[in-house]
XYZ file of C-alpha atoms in Angstrom:
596
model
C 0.000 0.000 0.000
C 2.390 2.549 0.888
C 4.373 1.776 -2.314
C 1.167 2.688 -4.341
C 1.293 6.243 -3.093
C 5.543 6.570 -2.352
C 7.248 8.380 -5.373
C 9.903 5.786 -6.349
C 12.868 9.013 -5.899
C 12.800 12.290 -4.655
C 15.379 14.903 -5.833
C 15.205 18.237 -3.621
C 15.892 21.271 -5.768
C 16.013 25.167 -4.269
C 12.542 26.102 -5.833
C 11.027 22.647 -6.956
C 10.811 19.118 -6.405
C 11.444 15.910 -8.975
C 8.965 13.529 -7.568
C 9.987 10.431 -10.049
C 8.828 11.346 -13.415
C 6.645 14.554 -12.156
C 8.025 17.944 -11.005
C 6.095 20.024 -8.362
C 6.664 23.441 -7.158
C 5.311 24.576 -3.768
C 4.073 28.467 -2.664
C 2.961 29.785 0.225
C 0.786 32.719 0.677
C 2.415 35.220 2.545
C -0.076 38.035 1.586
C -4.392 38.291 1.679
C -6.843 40.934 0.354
C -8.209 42.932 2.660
C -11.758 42.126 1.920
C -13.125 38.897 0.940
C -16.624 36.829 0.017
C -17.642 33.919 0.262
C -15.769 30.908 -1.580
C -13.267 33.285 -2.521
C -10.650 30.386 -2.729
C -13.137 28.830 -5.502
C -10.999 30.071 -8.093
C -7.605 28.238 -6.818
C -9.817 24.095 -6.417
C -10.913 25.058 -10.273
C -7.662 24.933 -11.542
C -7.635 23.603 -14.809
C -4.590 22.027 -14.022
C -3.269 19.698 -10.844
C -2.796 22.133 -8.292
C -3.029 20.545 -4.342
C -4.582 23.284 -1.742
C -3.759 23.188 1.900
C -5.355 25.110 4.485
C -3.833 25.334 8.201
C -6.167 26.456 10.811
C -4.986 26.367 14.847
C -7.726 28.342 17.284
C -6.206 30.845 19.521
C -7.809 31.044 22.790
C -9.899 34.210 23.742
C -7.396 35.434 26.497
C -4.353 35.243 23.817
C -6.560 36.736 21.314
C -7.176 39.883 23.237
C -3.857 40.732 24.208
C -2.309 40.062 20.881
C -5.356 42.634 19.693
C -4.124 45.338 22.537
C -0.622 44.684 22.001
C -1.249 45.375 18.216
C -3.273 48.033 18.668
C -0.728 49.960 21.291
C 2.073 49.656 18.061
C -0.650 50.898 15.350
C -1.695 54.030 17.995
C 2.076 54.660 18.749
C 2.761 55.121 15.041
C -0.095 57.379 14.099
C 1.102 59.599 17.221
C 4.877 59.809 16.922
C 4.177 60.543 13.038
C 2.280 63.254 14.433
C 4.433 64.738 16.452
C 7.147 65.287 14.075
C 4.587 66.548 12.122
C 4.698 63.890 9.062
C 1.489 63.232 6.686
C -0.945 60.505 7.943
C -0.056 57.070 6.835
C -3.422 55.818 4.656
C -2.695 51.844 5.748
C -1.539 52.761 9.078
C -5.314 53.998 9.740
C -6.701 51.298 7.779
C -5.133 48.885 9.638
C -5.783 50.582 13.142
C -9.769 51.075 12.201
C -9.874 46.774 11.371
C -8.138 46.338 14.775
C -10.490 48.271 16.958
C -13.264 46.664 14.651
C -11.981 42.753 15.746
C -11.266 43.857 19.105
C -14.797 44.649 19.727
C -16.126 41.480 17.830
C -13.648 39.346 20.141
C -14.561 40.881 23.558
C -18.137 40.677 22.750
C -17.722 36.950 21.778
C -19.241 37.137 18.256
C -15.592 35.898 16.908
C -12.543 34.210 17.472
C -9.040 34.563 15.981
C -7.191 31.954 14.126
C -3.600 31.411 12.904
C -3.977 29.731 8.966
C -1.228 29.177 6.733
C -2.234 28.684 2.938
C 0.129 26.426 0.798
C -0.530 25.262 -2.479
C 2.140 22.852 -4.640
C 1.642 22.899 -8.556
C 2.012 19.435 -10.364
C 3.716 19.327 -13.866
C 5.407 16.481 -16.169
C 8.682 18.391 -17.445
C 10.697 21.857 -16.222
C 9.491 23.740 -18.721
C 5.891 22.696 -18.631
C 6.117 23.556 -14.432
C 7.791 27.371 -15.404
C 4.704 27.655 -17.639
C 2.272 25.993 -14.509
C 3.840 28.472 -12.139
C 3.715 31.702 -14.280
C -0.092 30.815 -15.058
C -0.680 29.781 -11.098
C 1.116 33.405 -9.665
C -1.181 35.397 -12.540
C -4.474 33.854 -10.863
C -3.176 34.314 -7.241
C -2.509 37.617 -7.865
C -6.050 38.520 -9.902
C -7.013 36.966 -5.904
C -5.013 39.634 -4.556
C -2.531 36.540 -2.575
C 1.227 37.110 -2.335
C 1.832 34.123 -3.103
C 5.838 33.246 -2.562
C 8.063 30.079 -3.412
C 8.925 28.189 -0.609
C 12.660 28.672 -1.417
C 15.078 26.111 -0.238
C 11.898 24.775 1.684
C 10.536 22.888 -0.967
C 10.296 19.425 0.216
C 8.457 21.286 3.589
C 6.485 22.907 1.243
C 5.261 19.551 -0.322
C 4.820 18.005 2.784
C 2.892 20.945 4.004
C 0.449 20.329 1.434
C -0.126 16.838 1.749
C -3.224 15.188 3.690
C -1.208 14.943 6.512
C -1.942 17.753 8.724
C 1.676 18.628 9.201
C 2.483 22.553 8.513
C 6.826 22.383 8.189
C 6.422 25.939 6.894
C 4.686 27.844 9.685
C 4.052 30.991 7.568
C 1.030 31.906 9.281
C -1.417 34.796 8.932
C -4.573 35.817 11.783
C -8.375 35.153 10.603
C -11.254 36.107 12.220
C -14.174 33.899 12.162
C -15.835 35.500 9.210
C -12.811 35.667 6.984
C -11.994 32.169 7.997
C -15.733 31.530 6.867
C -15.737 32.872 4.170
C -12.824 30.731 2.761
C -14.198 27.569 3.698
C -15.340 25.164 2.698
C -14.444 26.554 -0.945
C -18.019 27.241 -2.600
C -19.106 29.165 -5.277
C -22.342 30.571 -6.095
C -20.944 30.622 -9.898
C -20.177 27.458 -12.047
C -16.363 27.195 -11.951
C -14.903 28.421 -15.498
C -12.985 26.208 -17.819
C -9.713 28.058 -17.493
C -9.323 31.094 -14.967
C -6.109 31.952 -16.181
C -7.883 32.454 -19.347
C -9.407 36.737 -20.329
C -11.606 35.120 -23.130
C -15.304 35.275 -22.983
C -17.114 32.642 -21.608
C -17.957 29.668 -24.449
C -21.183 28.120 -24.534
C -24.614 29.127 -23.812
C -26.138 32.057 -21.751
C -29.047 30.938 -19.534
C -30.208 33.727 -17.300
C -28.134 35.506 -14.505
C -26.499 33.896 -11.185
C -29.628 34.785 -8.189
C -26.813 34.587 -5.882
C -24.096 36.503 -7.729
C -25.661 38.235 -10.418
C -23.541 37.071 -12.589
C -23.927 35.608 -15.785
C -24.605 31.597 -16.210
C -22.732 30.450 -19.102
C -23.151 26.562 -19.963
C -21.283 24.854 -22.518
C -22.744 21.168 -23.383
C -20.817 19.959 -26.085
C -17.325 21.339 -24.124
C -14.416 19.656 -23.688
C -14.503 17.429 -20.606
C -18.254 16.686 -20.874
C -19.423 12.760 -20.453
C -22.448 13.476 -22.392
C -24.009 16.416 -24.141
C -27.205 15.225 -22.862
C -30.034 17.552 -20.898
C -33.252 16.789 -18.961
C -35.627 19.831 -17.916
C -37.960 18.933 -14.961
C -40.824 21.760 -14.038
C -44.443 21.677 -13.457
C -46.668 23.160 -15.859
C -45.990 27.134 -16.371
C -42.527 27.615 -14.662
C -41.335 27.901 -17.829
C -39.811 24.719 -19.712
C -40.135 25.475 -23.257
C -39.546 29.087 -22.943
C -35.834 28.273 -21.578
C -35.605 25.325 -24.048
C -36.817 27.372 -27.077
C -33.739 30.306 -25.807
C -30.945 27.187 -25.778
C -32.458 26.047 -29.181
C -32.153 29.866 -30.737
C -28.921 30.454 -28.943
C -27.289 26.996 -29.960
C -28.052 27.902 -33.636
C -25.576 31.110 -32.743
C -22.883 28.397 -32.646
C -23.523 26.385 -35.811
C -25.528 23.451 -33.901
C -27.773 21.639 -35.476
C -31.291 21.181 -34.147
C -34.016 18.397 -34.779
C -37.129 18.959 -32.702
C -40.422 16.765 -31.615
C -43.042 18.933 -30.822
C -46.534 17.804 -29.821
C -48.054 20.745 -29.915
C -46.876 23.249 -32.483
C -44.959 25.151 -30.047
C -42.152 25.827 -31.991
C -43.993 26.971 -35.344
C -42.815 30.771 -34.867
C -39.168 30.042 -33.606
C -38.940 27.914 -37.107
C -40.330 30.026 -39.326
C -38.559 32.850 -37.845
C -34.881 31.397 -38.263
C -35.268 29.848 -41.985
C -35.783 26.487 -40.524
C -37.795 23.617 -41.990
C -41.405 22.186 -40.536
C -42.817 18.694 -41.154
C -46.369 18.509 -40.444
C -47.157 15.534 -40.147
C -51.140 14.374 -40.782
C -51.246 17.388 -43.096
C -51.995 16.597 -46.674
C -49.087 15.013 -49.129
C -46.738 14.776 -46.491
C -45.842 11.050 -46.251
C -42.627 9.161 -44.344
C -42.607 6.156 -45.968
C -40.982 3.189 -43.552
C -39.595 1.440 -46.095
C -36.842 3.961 -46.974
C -32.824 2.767 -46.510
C -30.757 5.273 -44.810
C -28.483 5.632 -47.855
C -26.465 9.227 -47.028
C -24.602 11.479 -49.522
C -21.031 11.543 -48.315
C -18.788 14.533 -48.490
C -17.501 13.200 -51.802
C -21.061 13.275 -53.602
C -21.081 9.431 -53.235
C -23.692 7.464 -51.786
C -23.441 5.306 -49.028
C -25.297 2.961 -46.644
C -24.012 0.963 -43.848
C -23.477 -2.376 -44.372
C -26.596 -3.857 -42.426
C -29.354 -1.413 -43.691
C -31.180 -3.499 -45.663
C -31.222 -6.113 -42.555
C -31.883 -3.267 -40.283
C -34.665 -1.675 -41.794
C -36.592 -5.139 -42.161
C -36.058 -5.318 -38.082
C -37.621 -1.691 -38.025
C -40.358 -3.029 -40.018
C -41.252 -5.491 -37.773
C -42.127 -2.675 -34.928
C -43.815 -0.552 -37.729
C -46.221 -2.925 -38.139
C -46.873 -4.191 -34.469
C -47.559 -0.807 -33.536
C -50.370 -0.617 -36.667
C -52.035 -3.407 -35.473
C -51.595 -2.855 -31.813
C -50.426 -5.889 -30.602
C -46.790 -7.699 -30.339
C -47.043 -10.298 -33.348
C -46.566 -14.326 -32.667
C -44.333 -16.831 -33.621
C -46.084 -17.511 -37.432
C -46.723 -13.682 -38.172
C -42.980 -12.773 -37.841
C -41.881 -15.235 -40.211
C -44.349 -14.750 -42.609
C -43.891 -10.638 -42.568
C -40.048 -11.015 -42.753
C -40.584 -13.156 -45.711
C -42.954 -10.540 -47.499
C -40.635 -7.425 -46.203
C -38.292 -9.208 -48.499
C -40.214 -9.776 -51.325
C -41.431 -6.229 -51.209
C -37.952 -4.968 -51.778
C -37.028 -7.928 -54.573
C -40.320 -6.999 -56.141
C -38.787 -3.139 -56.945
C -35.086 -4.504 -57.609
C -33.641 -4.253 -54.442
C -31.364 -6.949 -53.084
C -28.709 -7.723 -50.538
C -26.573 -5.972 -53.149
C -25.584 -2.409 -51.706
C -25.100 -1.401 -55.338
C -29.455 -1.822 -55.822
C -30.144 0.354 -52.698
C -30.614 3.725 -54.768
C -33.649 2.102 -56.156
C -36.895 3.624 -55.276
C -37.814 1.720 -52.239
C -41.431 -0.414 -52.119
C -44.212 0.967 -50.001
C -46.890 -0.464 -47.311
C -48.975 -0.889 -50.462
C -46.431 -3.135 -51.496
C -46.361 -5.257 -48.608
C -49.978 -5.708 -48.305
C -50.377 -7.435 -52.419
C -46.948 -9.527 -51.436
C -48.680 -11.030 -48.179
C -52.290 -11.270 -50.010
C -50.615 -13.193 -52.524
C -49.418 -16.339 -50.192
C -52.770 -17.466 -49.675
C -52.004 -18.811 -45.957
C -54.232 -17.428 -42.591
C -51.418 -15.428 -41.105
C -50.975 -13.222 -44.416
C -54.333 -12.945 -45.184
C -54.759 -11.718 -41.675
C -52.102 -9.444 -41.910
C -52.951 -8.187 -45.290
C -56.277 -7.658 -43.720
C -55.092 -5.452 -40.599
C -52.977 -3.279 -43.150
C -56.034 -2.557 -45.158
C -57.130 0.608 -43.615
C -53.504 2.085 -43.806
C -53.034 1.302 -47.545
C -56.951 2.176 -48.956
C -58.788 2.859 -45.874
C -59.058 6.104 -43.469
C -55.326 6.084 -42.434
C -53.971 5.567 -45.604
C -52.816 9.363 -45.897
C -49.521 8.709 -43.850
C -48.839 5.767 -46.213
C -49.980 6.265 -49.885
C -46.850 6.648 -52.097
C -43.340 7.870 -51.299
C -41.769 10.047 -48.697
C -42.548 13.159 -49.557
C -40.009 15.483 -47.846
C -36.258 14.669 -46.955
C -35.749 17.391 -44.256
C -32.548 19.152 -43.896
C -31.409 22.331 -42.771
C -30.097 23.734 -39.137
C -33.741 23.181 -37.527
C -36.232 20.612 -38.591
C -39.392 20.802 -36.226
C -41.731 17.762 -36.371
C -44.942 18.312 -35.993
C -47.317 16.106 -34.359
C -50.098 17.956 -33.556
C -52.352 17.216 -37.009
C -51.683 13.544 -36.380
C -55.277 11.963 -35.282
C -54.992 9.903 -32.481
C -54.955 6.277 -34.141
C -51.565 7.148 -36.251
C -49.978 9.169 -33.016
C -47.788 6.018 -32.111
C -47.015 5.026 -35.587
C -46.335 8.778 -36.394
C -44.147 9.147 -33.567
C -42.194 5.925 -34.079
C -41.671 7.313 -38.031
C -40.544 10.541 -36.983
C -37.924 9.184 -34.474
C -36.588 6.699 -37.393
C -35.707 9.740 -39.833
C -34.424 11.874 -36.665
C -32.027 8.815 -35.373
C -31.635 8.560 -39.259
C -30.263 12.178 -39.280
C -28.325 11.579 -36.005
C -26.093 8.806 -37.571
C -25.514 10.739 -40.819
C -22.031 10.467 -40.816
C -21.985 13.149 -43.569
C -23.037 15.813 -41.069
C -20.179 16.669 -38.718
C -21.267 19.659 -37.019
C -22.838 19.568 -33.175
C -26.629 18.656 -32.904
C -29.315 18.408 -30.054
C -32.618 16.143 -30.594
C -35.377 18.156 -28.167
C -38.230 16.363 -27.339
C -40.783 18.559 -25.474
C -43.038 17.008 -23.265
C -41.740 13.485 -23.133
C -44.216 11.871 -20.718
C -45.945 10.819 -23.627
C -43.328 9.246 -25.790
C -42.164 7.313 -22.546
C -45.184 5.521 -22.395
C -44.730 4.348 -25.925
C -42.451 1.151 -25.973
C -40.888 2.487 -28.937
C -40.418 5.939 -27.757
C -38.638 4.651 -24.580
C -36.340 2.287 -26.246
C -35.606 5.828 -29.063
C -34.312 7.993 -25.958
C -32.808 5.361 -24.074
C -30.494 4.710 -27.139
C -30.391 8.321 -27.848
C -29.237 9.177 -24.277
C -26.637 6.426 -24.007
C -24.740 6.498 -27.484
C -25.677 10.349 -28.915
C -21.732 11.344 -27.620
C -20.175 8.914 -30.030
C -22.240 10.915 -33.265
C -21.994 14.285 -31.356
C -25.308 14.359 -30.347
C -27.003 15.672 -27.586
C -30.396 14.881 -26.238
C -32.747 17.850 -24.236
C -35.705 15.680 -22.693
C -38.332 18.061 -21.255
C -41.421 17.198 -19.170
C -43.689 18.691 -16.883
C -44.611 15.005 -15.317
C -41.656 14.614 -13.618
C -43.499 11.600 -10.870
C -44.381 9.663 -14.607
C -40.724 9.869 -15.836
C -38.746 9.105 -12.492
C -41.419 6.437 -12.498
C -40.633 4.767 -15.224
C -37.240 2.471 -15.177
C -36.372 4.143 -19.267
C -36.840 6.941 -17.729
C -34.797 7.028 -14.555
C -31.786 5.886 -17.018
C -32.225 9.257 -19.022
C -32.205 11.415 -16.478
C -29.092 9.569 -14.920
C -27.377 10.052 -18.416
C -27.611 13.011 -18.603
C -25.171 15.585 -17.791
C -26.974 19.090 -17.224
C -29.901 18.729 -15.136
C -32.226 21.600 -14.946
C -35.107 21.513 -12.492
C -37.357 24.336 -12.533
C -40.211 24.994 -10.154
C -41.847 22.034 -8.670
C -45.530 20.831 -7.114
C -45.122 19.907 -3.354
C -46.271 16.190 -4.981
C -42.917 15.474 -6.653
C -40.317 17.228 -4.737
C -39.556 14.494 -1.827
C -38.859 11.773 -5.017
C -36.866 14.778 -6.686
C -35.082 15.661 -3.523
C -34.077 11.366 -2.825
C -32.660 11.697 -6.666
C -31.008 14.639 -7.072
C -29.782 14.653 -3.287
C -31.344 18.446 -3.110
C -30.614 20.179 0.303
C -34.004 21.356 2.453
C -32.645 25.561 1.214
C -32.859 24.143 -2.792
C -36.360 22.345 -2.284
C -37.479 25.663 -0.601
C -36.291 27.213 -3.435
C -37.920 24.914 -6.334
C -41.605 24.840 -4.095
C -41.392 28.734 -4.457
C -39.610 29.657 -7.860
C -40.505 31.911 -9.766
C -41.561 31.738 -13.401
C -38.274 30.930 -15.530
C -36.026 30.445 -12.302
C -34.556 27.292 -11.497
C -31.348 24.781 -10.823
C -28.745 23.932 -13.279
C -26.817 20.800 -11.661
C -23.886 19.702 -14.447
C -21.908 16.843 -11.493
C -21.079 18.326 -8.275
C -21.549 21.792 -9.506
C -25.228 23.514 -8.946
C -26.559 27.006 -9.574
C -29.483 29.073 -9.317
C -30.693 31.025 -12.416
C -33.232 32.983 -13.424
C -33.421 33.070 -17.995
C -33.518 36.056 -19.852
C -33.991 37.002 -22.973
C -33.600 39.709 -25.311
C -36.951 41.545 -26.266
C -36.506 40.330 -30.621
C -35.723 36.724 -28.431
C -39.106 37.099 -26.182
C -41.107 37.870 -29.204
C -39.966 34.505 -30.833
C -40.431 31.979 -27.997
C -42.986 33.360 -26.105
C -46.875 31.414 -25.496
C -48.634 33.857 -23.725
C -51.716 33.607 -25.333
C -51.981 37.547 -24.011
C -48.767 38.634 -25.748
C -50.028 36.836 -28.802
C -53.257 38.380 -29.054
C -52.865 41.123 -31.471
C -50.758 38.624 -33.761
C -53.353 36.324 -33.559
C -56.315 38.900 -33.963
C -54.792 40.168 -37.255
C -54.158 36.713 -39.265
C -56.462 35.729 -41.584
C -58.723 32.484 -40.861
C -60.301 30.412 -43.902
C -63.447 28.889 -43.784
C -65.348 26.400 -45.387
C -68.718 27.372 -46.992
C -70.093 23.416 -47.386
C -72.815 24.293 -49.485
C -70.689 25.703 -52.096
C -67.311 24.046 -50.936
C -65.780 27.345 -51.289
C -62.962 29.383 -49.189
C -64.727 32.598 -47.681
């Protein structure tokens, strides 16, 4: 055990230490800012590189306080009078520093403080010389944007290492005096503001704005596709009016900023405006002539001008088949029905030219029209049945999803699906068609840039087995395309509920939980380990405020948006009344069967 953590050599140098293969450098902080707040030392744990943080604290007792504080305050007062005497200008630190010591004096002797002797080390960790002089210069620029004097540990540097060790052993015993609050203040380290990627660095922040800190005012900047990140996955949890899609709908228009693409499944035509606004493409479906046929092979256009497909698509797609046409007929299929459909899903494609030959997979592909004549024509019970179940989707009242080709091949930096003309019996088989060309656009391999799949209120496509198994595969392999996932609901008890759903959340990376109903909270608080102050906080949120969690980092935000954002993404049906009131609405004279 002790050889696991034991550097194999130690070579002692005047300003640094060669630790086997790893060179450290140690400091101690020999001067502090007059004035601090709270997690001021935040900056120094979020490091961006290996930098080890020791904090000495030993109490001095109240009688040794106070006559250290008179003896102190005799020297200041003896200064400020012989310099006044001799008739010499008033020293500006000299009263500065006489004003704080009456100030502690009187906090000590009334007992709402104590003093304390702390000595701050910190040792840098590096691979080569010149990578530590570069560690170093970057490590004495943030101390001193902290306002710490922060000096090498010269010819000390092996005490200096020690010193910062988990050890509890201070071999340097450059100590300063704390009073409670400042002593408070520095631990145990937090931060009302997520920690930045590099504090060394002057660059704006990367990423996304969200709102402003509640408990800084400053700005929350969140970048989910940024270096470091597990996943690029979200999940927004908030009861109905605290203001879900209004923060999703400022990511979405924010994230196109940045070049991201964006691929949205929207229930209920929320994000109509927002598309039409930005140039981006909508695909109704249930309108009239728009069609997604499930037969089609995703064959992509490579960078090239080439077609290609992977190897298993024609397999694939007969698989997806299978669930297309369990979902039409509402029931899992048996034993005899499988075989017989995966026998006519191939015959449908041989019928059109299309074989296990990549080179025939440009063809125009057959449709459910096809399928139906293939399994009419083998005569048994199981295909006639079949055939019989598919009638009202190829001739019948359904057919309008299904007659002929796909009619539109979206692509562009936002494609909105539309599910809100879809009549209730073709909602599941809708839904599972428009998550087969979204997963379709996911795994384009032509498309290289960032994209996010938002699926707004996601209770519903939960509760449809092939909805659950679509996020759970989006969730857990979107990183490898480049992909990230932004799950919204206002039923949070129906998604932690659900075992699909409990695996999204937990894959995803940015967790953003918005104001909650007194119902849900106690599950919420068991899952996301929320403290009584941050439950407090989500029972009595306001509209658009909330937590954004990303690990062991959390902050409270409140969005905001520009007033040419606002207009975009609002749904107040009162800010939309005068937009509303003007448009035009046709109706239907059905005597005549004219538009009036």
């Amino acid at each position: 055990m002790i050889n696991a953590i034991v550097p194999d050599s130690i070579s002692v140098s005047a300003r640094h230490l060669e630790l086997g293969d790893e060179r450290v450098a140690s400091f101690a902080v020999t001067g502090f800012p007059r004035e601090v707040y709270p997690g001021w030392l935040s900056p120094l744990l979020n490091y961006p590189g290996r930098l080890d943080v020791s904090l000495h604290i030993d109490p001095v007792d109240p009688a040794t306080s106070a006559a250290r504080l008179k003896k102190q305050l005799a020297r200041l007062e003896s200064g400020r009078r012989h310099d006044a005497e001799h008739g010499r200008l008033p020293d500006p630190q000299a009263d500065i520093a006489t004003a704080d010591a009456h100030d502690l004096s009187d906090r000590v002797a009334r007992g709402e403080g104590k003093l304390y002797r702390v000595g701050l080390y910190l040792t840098i960790h590096a691979g080569s010389e010149r990578e530590l002089a570069d560690e170093v210069a970057a490590l004495r620029s943030l101390c001193a944007s902290l306002l710490l004097d922060a000096k090498h540990t010269t010819y000390r540097s092996l005490q200096g290492w020690v010193s910062t060790l988990p050890l509890g052993m201070d071999l340097i015993r450059m100590r300063r005096t704390f009073d409670t609050s400042a002593l408070s203040a520095a631990f145990p380290f937090t931060s009302p503001d997520l920690p930045a990627p590099d504090p060394t660095s002057v660059a704006a922040p990367s990423g996304v704005l969200y709102g402003y800190n509640i408990g800084s005012q400053g700005l929350v900047h969140w970048d989910r596709f940024g270096a470091g990140m597990h996943n690029h996955n979200s999940v927004i949890l908030g009861r109905s009016g605290a203001g879900k899609s209004y923060l999703v709908k400022l990511e979405l228009l924010r994230s196109l900023y940045r070049g991201v693409e964006v691929a949205v499944i929207d229930p209920e035509d929320e994000y109509v405006r927002l598309a039409a606004a930005v140039g981006g493409v909508q695909v109704r479906l249930g309108a009239d002539n728009v069609r997604l046929n499930p037969f089609d092979l995703p064959v992509h256009t490579r960078a090239d001008g080439r077609r290609a497909a992977p190897r298993d698509a024609l397999q694939r797609r007969a698989l997806f088949l299978h669930t297309v046409i369990a979902v039409l007929i509402g029931r899992e299929l048996d034993a005899a029905e499988r075989a017989v459909l995966d026998q006519a899903i191939a015959a449908a494609y041989e019928s059109v030219g299309i074989t296990t030959d990549s080179r025939t997979w440009s063809r125009p592909v057959p449709t459910l029209r096809t399928l139906r004549g293939v399994l009419d024509g083998y005569g048994d019970k199981a295909a006639t049945d079949l055939a019989a179940q598919l009638g009202p989707y190829v001739d019948g009242a359904f057919s309008k999803l299904f007659d002929g080709q796909t009619t539109t091949h979206p692509d562009g930096h936002l494609i909105v699906f539309s599910l809100r003309d879809l009549p209730d019996e073709l909602k599941s088989v809708g839904t599972v068609l428009t998550l087969d060309a979204v997963w379709r656009r996911i795994t384009n391999p032509a498309i290289r840039r960032p994209r996010l799949v938002v699926v707004d209120e996601a209770w519903w496509l939960i509760k449809e087995p092939a909805g659950a198994a679509f996020l759970f595969k989006t969730s857990k392999v979107g990183r490898k395309n480049n992909a990230g996932l932004t799950v919204i609901t206002q039923d949070a008890l129906d998604v932690l509920g659900n075992e699909i759903g409990q695996a999204v959340v937990a894959n995803a990376e940015t967790q953003i939980l918005l104001r909650q109903a007194p119902q849900a909270i106690e599950k919420l608080a068991r899952l996301f380990h929320l403290s009584e102050g941050e439950q407090e906080f989500l029972l009595s949120a306001d509209q658009g405020q909330g937590l954004l969690s990303t690990g062991t980092q959390r902050v409270a935000f409140q969005s905001i948006a520009s007033p040419v954002e606002h207009e975009l993404i609002t749904t107040n049906p009162a800010e939309l009344t005068d937009e509303l009131g003007d448009a035009e609405t046709a109706y239907v004279d059905i005597d005549d069967n004219e538009a009036v």
